[in-house]
PDB file of C-alpha atoms and ligand atoms in Angstrom:
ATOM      1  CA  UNK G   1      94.009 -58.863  10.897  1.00 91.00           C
ATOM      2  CA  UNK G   2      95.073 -59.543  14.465  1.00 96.00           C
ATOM      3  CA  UNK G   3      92.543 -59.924  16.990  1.00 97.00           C
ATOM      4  CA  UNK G   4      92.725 -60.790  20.725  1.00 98.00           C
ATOM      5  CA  UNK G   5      89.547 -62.654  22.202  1.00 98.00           C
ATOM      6  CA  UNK G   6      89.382 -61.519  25.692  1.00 98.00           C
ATOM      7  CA  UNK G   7      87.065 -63.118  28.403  1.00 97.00           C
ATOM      8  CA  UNK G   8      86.393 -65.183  31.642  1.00 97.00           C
ATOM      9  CA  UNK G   9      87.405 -68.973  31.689  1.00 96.00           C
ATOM     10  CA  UNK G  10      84.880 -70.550  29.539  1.00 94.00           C
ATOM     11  CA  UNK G  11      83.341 -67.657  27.885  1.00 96.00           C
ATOM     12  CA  UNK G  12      83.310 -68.777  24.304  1.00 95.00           C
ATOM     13  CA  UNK G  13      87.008 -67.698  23.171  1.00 96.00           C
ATOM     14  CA  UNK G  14      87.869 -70.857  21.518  1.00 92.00           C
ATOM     15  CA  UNK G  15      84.708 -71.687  20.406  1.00 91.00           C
ATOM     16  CA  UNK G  16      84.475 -68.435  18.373  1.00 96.00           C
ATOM     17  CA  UNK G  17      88.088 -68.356  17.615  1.00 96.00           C
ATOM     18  CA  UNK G  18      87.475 -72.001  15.766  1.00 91.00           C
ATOM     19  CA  UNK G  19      84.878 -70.591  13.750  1.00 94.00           C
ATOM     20  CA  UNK G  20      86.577 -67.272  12.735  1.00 95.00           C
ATOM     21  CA  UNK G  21      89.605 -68.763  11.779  1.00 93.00           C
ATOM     22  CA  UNK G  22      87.942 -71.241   9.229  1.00 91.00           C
ATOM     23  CA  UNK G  23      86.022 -68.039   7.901  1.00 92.00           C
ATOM     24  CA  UNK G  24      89.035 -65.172   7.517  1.00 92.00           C
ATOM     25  CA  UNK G  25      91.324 -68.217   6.422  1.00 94.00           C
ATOM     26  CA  UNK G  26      93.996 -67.209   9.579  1.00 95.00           C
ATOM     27  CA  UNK G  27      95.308 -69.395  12.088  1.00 97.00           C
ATOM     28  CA  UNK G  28      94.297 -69.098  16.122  1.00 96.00           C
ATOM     29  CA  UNK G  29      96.370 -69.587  18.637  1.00 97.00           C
ATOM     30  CA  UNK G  30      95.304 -70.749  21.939  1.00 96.00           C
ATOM     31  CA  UNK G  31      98.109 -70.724  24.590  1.00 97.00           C
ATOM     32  CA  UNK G  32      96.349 -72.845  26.785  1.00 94.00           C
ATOM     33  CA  UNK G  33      95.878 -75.525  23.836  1.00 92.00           C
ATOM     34  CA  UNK G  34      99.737 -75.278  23.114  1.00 95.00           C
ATOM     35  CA  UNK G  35     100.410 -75.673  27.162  1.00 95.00           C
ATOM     36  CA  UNK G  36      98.263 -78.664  27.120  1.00 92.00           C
ATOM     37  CA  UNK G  37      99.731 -80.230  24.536  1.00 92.00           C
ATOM     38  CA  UNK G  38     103.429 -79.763  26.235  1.00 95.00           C
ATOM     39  CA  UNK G  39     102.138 -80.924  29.221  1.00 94.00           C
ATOM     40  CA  UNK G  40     101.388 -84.230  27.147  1.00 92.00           C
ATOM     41  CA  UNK G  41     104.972 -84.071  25.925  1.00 95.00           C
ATOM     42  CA  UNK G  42     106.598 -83.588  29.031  1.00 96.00           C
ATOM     43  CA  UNK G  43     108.932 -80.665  27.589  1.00 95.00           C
ATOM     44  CA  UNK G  44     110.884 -77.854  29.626  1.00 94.00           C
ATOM     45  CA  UNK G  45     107.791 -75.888  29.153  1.00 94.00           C
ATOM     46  CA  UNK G  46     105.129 -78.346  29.715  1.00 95.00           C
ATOM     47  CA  UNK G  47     106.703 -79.635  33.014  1.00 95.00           C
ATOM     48  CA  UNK G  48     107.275 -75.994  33.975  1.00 95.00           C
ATOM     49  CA  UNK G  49     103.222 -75.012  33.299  1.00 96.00           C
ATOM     50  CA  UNK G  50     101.714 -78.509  34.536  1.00 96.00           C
ATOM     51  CA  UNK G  51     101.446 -77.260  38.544  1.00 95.00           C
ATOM     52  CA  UNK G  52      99.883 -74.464  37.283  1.00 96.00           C
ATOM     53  CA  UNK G  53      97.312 -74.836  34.867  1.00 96.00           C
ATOM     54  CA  UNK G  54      95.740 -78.190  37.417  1.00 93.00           C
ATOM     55  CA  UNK G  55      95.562 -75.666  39.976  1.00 93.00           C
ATOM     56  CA  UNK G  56      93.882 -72.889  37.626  1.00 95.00           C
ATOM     57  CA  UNK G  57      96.532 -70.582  38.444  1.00 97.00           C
ATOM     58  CA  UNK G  58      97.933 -68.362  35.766  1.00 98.00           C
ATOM     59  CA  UNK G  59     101.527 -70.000  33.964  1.00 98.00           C
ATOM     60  CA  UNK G  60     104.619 -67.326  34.407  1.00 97.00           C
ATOM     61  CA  UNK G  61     104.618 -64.474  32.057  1.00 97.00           C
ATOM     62  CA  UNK G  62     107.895 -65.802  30.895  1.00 96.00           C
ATOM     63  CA  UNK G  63     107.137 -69.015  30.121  1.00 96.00           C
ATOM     64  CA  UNK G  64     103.803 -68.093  28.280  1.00 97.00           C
ATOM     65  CA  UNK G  65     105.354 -65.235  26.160  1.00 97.00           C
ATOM     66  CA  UNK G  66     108.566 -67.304  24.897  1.00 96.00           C
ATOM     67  CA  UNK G  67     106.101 -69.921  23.807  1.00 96.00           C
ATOM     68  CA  UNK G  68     103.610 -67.029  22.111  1.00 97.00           C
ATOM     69  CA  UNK G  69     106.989 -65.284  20.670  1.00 96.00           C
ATOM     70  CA  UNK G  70     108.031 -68.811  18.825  1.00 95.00           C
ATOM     71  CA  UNK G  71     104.513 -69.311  17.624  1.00 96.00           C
ATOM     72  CA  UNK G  72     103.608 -65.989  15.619  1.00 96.00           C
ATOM     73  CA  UNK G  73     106.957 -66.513  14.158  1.00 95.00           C
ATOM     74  CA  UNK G  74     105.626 -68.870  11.903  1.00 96.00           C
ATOM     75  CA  UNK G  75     104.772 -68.485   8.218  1.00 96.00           C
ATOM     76  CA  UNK G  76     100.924 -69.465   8.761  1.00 96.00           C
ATOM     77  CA  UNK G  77     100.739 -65.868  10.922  1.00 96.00           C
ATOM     78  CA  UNK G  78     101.935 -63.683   8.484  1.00 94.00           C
ATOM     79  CA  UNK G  79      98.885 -62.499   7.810  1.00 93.00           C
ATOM     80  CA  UNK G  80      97.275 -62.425  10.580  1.00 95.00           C
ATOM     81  CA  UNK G  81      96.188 -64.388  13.514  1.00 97.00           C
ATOM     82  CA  UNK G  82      93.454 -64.891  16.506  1.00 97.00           C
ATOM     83  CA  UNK G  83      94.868 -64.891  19.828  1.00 98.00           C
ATOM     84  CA  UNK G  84      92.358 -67.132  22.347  1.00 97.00           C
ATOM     85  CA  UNK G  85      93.854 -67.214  25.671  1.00 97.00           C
ATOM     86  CA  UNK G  86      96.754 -64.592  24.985  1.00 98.00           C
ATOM     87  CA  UNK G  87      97.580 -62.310  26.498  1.00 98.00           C
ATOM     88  CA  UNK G  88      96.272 -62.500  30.182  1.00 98.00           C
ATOM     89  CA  UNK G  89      98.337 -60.017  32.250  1.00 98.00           C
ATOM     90  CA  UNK G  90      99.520 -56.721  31.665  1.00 97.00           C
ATOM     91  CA  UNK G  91     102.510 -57.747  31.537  1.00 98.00           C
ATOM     92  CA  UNK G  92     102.157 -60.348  28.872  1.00 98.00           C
ATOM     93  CA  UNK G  93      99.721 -57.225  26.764  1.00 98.00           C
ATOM     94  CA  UNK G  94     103.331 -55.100  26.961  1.00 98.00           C
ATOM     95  CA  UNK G  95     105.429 -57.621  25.400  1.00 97.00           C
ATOM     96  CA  UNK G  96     103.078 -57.815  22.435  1.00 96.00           C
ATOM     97  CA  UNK G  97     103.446 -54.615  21.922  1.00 96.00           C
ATOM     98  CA  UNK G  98     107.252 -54.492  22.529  1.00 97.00           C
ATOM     99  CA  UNK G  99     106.827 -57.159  19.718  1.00 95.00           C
ATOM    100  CA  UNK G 100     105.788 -54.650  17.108  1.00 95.00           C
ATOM    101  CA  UNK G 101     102.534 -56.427  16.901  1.00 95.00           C
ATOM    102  CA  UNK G 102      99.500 -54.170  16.248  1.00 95.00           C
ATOM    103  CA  UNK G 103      96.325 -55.326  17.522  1.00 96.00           C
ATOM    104  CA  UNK G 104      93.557 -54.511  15.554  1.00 96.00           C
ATOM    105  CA  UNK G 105      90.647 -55.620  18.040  1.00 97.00           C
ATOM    106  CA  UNK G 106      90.176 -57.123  21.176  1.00 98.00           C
ATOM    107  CA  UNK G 107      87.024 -58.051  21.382  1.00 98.00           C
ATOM    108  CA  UNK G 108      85.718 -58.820  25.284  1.00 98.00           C
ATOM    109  CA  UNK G 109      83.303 -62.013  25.317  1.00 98.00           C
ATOM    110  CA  UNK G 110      81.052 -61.040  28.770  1.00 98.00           C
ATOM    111  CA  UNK G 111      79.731 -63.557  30.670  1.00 98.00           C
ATOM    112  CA  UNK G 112      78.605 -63.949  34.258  1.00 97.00           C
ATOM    113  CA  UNK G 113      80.649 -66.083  36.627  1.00 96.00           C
ATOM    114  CA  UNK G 114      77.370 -68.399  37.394  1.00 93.00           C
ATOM    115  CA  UNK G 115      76.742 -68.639  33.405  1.00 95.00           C
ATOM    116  CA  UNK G 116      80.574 -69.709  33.319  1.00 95.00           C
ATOM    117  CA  UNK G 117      80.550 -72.610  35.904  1.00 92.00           C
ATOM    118  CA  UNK G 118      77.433 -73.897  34.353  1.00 89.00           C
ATOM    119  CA  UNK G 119      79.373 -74.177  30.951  1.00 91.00           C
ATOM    120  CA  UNK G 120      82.458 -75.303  32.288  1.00 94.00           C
ATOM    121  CA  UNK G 121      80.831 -78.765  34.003  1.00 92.00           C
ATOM    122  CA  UNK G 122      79.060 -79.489  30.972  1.00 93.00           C
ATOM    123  CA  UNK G 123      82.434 -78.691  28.967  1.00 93.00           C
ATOM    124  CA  UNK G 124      83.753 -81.972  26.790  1.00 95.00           C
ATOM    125  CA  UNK G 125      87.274 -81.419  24.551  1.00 93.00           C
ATOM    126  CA  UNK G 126      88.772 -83.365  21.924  1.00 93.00           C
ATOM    127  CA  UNK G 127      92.083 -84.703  23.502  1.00 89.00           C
ATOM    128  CA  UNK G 128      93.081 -84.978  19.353  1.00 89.00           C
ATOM    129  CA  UNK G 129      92.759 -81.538  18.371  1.00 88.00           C
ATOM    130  CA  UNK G 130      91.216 -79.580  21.416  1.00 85.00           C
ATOM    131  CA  UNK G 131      88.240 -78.912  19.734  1.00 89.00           C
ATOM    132  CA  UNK G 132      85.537 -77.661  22.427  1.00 89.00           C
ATOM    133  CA  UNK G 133      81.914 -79.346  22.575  1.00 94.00           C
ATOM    134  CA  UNK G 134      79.516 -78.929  25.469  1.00 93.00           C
ATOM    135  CA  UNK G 135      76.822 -82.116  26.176  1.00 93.00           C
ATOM    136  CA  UNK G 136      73.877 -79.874  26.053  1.00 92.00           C
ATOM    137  CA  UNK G 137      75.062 -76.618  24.140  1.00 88.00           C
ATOM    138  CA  UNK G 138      77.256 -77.878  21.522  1.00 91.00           C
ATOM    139  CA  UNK G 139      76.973 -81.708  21.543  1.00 95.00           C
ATOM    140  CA  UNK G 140      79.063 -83.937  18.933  1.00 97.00           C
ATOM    141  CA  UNK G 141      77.279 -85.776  16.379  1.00 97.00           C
ATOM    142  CA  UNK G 142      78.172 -89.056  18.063  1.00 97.00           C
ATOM    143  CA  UNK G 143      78.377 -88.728  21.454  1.00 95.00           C
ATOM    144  CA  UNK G 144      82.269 -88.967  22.867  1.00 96.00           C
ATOM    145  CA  UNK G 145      83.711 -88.663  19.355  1.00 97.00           C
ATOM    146  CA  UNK G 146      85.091 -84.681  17.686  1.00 97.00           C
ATOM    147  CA  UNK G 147      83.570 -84.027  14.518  1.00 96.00           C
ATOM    148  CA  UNK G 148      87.039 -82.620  13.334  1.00 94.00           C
ATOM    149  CA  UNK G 149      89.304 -85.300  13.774  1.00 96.00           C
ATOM    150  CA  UNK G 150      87.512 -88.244  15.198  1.00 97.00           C
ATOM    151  CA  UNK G 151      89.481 -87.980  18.763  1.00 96.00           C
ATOM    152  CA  UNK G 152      87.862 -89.080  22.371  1.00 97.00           C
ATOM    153  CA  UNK G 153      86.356 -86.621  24.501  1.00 97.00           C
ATOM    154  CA  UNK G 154      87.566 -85.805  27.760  1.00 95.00           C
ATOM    155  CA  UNK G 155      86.995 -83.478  30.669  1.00 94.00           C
ATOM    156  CA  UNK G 156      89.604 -81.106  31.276  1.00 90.00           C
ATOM    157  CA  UNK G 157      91.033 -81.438  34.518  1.00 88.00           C
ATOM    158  CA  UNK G 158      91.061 -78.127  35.380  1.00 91.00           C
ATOM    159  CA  UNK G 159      87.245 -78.274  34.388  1.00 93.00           C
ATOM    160  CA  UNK G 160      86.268 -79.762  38.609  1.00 90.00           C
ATOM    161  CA  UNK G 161      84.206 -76.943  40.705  1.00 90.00           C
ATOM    162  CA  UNK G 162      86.978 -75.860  42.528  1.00 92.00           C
ATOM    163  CA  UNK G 163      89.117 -75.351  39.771  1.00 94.00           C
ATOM    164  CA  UNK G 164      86.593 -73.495  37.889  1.00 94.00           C
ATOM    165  CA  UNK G 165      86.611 -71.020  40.998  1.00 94.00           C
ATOM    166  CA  UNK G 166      90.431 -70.585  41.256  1.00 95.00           C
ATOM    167  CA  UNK G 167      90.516 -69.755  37.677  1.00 96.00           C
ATOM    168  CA  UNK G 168      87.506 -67.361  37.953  1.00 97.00           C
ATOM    169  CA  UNK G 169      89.388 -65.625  41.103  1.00 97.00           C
ATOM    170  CA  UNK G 170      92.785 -65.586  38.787  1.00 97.00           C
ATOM    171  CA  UNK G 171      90.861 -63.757  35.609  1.00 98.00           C
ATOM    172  CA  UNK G 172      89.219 -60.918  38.044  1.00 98.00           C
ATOM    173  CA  UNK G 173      92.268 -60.195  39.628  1.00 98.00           C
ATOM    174  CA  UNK G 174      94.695 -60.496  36.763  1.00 98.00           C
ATOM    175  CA  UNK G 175      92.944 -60.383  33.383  1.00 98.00           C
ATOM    176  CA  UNK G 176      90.417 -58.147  33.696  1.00 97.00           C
ATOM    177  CA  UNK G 177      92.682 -55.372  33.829  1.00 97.00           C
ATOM    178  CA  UNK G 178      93.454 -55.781  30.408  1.00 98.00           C
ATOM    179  CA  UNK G 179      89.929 -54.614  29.613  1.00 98.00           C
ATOM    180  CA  UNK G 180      90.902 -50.796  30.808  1.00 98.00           C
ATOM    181  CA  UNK G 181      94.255 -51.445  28.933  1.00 98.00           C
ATOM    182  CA  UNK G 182      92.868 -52.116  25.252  1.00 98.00           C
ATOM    183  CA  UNK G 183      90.175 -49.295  26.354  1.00 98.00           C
ATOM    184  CA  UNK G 184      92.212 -47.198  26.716  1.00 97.00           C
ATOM    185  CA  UNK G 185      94.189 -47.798  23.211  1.00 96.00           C
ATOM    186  CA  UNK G 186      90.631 -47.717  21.621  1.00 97.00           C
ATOM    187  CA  UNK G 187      91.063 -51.339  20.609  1.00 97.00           C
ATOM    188  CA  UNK G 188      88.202 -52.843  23.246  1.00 98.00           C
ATOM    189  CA  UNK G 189      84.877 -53.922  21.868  1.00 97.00           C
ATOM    190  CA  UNK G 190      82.567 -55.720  24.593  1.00 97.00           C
ATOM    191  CA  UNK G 191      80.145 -58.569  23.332  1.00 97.00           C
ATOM    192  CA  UNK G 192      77.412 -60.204  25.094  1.00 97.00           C
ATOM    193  CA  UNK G 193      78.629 -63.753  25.969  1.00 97.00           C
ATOM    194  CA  UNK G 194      75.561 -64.806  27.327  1.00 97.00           C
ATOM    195  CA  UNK G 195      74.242 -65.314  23.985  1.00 96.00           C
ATOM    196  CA  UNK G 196      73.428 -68.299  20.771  1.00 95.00           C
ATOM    197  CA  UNK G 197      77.104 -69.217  19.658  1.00 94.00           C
ATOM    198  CA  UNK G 198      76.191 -68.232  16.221  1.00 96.00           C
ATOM    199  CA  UNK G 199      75.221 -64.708  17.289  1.00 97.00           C
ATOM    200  CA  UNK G 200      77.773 -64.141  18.807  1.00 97.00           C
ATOM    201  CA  UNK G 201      80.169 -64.894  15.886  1.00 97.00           C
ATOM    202  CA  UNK G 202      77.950 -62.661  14.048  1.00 97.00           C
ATOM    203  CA  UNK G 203      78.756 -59.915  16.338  1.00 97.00           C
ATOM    204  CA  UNK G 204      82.614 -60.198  16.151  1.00 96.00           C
ATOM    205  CA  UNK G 205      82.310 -60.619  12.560  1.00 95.00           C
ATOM    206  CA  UNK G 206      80.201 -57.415  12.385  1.00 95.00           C
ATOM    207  CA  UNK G 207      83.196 -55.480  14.539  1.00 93.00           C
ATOM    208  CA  UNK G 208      85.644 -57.223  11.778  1.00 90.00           C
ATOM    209  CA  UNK G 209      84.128 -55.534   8.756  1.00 87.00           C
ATOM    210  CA  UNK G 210      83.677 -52.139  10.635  1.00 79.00           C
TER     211      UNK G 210
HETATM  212  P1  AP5 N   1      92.872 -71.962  28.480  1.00 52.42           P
HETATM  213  O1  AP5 N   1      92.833 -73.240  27.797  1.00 52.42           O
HETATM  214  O2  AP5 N   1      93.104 -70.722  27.708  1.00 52.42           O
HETATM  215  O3  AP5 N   1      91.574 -71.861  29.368  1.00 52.42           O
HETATM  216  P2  AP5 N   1      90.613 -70.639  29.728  1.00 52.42           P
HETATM  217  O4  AP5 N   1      90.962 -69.262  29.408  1.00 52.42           O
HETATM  218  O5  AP5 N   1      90.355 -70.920  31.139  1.00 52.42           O
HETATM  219  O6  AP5 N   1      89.515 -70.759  28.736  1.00 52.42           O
HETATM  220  P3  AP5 N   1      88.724 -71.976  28.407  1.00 52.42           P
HETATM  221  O7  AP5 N   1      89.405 -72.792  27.343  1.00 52.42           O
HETATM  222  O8  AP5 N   1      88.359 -72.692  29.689  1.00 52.42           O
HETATM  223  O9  AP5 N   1      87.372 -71.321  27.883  1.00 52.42           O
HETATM  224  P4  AP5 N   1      86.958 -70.622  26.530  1.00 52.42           P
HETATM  225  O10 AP5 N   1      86.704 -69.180  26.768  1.00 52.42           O
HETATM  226  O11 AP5 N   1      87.877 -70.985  25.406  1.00 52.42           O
HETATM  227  O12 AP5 N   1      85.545 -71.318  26.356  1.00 52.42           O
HETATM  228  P5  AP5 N   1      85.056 -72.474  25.359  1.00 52.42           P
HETATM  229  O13 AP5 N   1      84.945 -71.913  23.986  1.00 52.42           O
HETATM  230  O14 AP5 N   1      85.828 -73.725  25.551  1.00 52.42           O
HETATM  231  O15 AP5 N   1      93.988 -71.990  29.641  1.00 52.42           O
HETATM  232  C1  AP5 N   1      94.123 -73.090  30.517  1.00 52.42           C
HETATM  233  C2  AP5 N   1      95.241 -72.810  31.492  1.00 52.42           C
HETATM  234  O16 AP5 N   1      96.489 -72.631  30.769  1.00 52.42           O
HETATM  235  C3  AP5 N   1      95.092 -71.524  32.313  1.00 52.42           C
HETATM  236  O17 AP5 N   1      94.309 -71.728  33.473  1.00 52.42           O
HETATM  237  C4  AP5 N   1      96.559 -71.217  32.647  1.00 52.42           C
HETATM  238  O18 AP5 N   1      97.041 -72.052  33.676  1.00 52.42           O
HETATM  239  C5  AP5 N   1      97.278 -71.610  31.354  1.00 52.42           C
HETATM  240  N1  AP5 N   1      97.402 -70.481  30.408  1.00 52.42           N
HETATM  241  C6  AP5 N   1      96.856 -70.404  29.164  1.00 52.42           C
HETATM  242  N2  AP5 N   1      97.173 -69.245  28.588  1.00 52.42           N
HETATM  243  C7  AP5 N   1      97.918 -68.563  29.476  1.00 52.42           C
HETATM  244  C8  AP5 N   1      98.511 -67.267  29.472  1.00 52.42           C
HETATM  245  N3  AP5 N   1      98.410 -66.432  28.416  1.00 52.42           N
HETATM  246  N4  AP5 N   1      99.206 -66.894  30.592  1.00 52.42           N
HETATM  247  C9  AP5 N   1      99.344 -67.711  31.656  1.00 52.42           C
HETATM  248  N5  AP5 N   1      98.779 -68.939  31.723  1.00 52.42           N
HETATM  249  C10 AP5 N   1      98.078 -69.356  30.648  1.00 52.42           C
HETATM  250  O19 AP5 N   1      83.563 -72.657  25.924  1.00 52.42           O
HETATM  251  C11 AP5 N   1      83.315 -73.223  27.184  1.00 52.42           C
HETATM  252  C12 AP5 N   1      82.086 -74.153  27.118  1.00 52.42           C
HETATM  253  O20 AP5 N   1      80.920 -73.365  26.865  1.00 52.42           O
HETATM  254  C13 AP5 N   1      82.160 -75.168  25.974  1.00 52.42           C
HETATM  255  O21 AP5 N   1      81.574 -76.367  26.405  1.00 52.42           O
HETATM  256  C14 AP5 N   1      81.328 -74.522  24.837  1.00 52.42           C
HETATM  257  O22 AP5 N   1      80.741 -75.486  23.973  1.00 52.42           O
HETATM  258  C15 AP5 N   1      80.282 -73.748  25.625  1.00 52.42           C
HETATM  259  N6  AP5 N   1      79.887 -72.487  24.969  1.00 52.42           N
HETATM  260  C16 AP5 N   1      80.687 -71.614  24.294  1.00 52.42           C
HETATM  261  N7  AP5 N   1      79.979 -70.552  23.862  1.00 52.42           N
HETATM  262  C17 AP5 N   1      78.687 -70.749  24.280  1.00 52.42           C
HETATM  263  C18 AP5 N   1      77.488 -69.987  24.155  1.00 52.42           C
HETATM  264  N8  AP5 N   1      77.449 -68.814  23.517  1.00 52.42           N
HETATM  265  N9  AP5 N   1      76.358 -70.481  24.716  1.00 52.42           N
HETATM  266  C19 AP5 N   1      76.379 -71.681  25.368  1.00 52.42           C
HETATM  267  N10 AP5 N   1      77.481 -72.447  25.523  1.00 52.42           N
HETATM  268  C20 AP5 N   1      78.635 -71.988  24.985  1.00 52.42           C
END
């Protein structure tokens, strides 16, 4: 099973592709997770993506599908995998194809861009594992502490208003279109966003088993 979770900045993707992954037993991927935690490490890659990502603009295709490329390469993907974050330009869709990878779904997770900057300020992440919590939505058991690994919980720093509205203006413009690509491949299922978390993984579990 490979499945691409497609949406706005803060539309659920990695909290649904945490909970999927525990259930069908295969890893997700989150390029933005792996970026961050380059960024930590100072690599080549992390100093090349850190300009980028604190302005909400998108990383080069390059960068982002060398780093994608090296990942699925591992033994954990072999059967499968849940892309959050990946791709997000055309561009980035071709090479996975050029890849040999088939897609089995990508399911769209639709949410309104006043919905999205809502959840984005109230948006806390473990700076352990990246585990995503929200202070009224999805609050941690004790407060500033993930209940996966026992990290600290921070504010993203692309999480500020103005951020949130860079990256909003970057998905329109150069994700989106990748809605009309898996559309027309026959691959696109669209899921209300605006609903409970676990409804919504009911829904993409539904489109799993069809
Ligand atoms: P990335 O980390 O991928 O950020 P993003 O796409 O902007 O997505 P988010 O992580 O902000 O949101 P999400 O959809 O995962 O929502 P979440 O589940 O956390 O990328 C960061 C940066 O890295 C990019 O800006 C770019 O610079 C770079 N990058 C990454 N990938 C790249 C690529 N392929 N190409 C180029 N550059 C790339 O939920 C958000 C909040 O809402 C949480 O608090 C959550 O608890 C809450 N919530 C979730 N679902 C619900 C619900 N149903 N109801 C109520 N609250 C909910």
């Amino acid at each position: 099973m490979n499945l691409i979770l497609l949406g706005a900045p803060g539309a659920g993707k990695g909290t649904q592709a945490e909970i999927i992954c525990d259930k069908l037993g295969i890893p997700s991927i989150s390029t933005g997770n792996i970026l961050r935690e380059a960024v930590k490490n100072a690599t080549k890659a992390g100093l090349e993506a850190k300009s980028y990502m604190e302005s909400g603009k998108l990383v080069p295709d390059s960068v982002v599908i060398a780093i994608l490329k090296d990942r699925i390469a591992q033994d954990d993907c072999k059967n499968g995998f849940i892309l959050d974050g990946f791709p997000r330009t055309v561009p980035q869709a071709e090479a996975l194809d050029q890849m040999g990878i088939v897609i089995d779904h990508a399911v769209d997770i639709d949410v309104p861009d006043q919905v999205i900057e809502k959840r984005l300020s109230g948006r806390r992440v473990c700076e352990g594992c990246g585990a995503s919590y929200h202070i009224d939505n999805k609050p941690s058991a004790k407060e500033g502490i993930c209940d996966r690994c026992g990290g600290n919980l921070i504010i993203r720093k692309d999480d500020k208003p103005e951020t949130i509205r860079e990256r909003l203006a970057v998905y329109h413009e150069q994700t989106e279109p990748l809605k009309g690509y898996y559309q027309k491949a026959g691959k696109l299922v669209s899921i209300d966003g605006t609903r409970e978390i676990a409804e919504i993984t009911g829904q993409i579990l539904k489109v799993l088993e069809a």
